[in-house]
Backbone as a ProteinNet text record, in pm:
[ID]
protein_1_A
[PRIMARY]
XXXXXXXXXXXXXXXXXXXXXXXXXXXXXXXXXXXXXXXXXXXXXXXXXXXXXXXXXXXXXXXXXXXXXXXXXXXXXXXXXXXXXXXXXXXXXXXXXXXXXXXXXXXXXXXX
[TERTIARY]
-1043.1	-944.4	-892.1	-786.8	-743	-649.5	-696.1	-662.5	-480.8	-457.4	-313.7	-236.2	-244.7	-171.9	-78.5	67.5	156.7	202.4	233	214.8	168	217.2	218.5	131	61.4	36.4	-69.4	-14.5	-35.2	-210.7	-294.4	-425.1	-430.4	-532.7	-539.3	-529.6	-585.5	-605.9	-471.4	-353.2	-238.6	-216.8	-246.1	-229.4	-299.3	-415.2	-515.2	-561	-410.2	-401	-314.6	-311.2	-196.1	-287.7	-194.4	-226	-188.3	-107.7	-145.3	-238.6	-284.5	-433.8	-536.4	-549.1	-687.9	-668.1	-526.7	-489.4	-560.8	-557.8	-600.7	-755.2	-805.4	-939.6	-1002.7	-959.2	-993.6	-1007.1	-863.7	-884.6	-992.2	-1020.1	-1066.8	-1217.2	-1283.7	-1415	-1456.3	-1328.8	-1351.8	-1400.9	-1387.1	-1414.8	-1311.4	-1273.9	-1194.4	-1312.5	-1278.3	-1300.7	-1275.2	-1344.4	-1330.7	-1204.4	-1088.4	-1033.7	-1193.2	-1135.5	-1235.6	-1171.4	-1235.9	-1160	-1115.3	-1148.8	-1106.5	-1067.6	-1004.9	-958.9	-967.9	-918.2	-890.6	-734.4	-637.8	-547.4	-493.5	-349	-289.3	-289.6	-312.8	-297.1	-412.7	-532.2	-638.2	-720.3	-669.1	-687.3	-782.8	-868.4	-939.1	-863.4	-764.1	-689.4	-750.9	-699.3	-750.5	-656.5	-748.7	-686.2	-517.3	-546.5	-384.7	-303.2	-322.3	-196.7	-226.1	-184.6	-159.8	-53.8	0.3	133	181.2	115.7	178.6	292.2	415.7	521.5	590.6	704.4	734.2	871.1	895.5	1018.4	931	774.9	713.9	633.8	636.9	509.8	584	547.2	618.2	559.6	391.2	386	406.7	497.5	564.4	434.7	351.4	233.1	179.7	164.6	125.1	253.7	372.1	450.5	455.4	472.9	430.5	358.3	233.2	112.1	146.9	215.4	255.8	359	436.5	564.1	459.3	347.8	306.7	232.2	146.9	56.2	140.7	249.2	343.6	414	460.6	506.8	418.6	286.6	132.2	172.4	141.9	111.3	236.8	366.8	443.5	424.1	388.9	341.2	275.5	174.4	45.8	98.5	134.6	227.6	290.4	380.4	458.1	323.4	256.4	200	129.5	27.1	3.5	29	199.9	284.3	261.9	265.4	311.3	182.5	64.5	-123.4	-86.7	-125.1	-160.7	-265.2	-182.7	-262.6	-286.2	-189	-141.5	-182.3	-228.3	-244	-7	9.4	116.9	251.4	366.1	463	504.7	693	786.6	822.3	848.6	934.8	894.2	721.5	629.3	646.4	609.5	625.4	740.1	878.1	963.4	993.4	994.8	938.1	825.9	773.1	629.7	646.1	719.9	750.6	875	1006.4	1084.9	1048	947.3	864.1	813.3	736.1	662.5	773.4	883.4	955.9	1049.6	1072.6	1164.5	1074.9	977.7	857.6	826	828.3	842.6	969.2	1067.6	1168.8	1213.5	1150.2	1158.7	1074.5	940.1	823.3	942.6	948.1	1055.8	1163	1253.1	1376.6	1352.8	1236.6	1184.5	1269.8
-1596.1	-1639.1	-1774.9	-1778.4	-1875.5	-1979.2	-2077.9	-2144.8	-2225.8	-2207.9	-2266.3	-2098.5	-2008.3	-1867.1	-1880.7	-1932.5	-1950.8	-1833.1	-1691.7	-1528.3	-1449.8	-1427.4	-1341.9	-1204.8	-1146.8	-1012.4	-906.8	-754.4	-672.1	-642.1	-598.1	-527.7	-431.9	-414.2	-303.4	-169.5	-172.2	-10.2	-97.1	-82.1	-92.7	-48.5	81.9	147.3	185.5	77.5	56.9	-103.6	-170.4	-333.7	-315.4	-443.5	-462.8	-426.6	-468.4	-473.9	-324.3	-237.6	-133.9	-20.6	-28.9	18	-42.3	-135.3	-259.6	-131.2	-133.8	-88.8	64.1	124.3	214.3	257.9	182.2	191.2	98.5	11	-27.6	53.6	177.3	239.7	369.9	406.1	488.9	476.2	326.1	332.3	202.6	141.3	79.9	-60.1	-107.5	-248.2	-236.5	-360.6	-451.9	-479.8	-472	-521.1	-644.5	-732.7	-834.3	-836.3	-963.4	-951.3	-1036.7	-977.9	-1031.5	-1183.3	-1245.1	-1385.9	-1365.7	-1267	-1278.7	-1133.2	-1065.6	-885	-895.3	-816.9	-746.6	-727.5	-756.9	-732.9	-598.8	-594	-477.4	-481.6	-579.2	-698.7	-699.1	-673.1	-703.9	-839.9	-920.9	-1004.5	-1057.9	-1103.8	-1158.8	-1277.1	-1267.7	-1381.2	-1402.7	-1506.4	-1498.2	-1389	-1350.1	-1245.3	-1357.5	-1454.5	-1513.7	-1535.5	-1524.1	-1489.6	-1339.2	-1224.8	-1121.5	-1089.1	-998.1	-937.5	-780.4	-692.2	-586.8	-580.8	-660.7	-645.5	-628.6	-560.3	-587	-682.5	-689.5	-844	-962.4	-997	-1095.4	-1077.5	-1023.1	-983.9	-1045.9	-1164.1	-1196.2	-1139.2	-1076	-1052.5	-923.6	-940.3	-787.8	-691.6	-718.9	-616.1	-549.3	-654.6	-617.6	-540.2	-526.4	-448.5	-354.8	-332.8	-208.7	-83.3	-178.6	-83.1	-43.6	-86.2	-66.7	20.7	-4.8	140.7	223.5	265.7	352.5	469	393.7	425.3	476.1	368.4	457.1	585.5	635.3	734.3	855.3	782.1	888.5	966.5	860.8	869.1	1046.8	981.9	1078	1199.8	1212.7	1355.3	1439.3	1378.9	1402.1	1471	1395.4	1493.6	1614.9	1548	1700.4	1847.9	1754.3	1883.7	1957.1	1881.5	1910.1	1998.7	1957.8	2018.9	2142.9	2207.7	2376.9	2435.5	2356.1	2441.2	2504.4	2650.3	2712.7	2663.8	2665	2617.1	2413.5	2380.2	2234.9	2179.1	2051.5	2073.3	1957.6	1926.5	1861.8	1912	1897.5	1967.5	1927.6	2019.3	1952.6	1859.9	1844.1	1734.6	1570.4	1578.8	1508	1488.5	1542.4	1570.1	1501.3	1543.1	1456	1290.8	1275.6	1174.2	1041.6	1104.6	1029.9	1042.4	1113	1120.8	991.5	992.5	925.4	757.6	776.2	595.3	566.1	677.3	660.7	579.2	640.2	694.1	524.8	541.5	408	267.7	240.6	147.2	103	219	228.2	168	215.4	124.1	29.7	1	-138.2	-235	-156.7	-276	-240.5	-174.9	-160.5	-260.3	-323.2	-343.3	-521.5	-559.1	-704.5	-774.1
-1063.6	-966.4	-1009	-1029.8	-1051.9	-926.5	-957.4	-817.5	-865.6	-991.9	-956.9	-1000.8	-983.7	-977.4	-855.4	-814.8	-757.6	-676.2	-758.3	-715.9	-597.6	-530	-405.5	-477.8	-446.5	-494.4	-368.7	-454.3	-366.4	-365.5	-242.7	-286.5	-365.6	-461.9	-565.9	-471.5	-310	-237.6	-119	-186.4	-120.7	-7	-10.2	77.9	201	154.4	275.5	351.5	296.6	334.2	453.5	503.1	619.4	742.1	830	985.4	990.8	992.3	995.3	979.9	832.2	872.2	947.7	964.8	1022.2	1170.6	1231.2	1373.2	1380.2	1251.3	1230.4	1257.9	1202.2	1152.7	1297.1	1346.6	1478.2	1575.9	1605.8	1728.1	1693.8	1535.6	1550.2	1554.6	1476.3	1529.8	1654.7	1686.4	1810.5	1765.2	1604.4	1570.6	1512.8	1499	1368	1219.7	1114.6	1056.7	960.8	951.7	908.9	769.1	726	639.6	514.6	382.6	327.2	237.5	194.5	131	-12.3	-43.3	-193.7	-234.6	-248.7	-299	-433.4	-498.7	-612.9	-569.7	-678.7	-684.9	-779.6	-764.8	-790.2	-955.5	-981.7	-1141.1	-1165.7	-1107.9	-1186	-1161.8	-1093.1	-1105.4	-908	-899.5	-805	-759.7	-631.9	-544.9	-377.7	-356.1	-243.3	-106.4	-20.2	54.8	122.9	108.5	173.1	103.2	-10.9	-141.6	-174.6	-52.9	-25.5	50.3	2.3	134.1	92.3	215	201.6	212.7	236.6	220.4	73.1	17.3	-104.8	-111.8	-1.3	-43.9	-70.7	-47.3	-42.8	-180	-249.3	-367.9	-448.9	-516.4	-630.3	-784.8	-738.5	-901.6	-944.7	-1093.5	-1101.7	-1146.7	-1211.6	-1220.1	-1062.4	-992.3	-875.9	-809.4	-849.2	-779.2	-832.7	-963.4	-1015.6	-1026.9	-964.5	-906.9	-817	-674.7	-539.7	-552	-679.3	-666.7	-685.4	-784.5	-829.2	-734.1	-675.9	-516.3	-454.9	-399.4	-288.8	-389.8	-468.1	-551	-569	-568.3	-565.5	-481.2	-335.5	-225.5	-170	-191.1	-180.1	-231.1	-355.8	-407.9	-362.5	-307.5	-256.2	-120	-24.1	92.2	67.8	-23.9	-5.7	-93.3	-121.3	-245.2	-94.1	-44.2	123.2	220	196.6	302.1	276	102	41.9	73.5	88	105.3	215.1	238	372.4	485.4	633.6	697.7	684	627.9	647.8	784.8	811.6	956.1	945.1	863.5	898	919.2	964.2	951.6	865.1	850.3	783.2	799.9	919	962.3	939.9	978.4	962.6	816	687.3	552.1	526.3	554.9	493.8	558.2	709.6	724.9	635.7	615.7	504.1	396.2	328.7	187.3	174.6	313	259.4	279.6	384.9	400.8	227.4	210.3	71.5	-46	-60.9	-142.6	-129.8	-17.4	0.8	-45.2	13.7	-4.8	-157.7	-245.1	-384.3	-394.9	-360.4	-413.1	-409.5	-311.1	-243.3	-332.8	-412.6	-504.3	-594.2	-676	-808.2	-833.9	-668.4	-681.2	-682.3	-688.2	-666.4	-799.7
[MASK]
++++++++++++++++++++++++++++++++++++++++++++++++++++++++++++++++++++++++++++++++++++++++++++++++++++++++++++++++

């Protein structure tokens, strides 16, 4: 960890940062869990959790955005592949919904 690294960057499990999941994972086992002080970044690199931002207008490092297009791009595949299994519990509607959050979010790390 380097303490003069200037760089905004994303968590390496992107997709499991932010106040959104925390909200998640709160209502479903009824705690919060603690943020931790130091992550793993999207870069590889060990920062502290407050030079973090799930946002991608805020991520200044391009490795770390890179990874975050990549996840969210996963992430999308992965739905729709979902959607085609028999007996899905998700819909369509639901499906393209989440594919185009996915999809946009990616473009959004890409367009930094």
């Amino acid at each position: 960890m380097s303490e003069t690294d200037p760089h905004i960057h994303v968590e390496r499990k992107v997709l499991q940062s932010g106040a959104a999941f925390r909200n998640v994972i709160a209502s479903t086992l009824g705690r919060v869990p603690d943020a931790p002080s130091v992550v793993t970044s999207g870069c590889g690199l060990q920062v502290p959790y407050a030079m973090t931002s799930p946002h991608p207008e805020r991520v200044t490092c391009l490795p770390c955005r890179e990874h975050a297009q990549r996840e969210h791009l996963r992430l999308a595949e992965q739905v729709e592949r979902l959607n085609g299994m028999p007996g899905s519990p998700i819909r369509d509607e639901q499906t393209a919904q989440m594919v185009e959050w996915a999809r946009d979010r990616a473009r959004r790390f890409a367009s930094g």
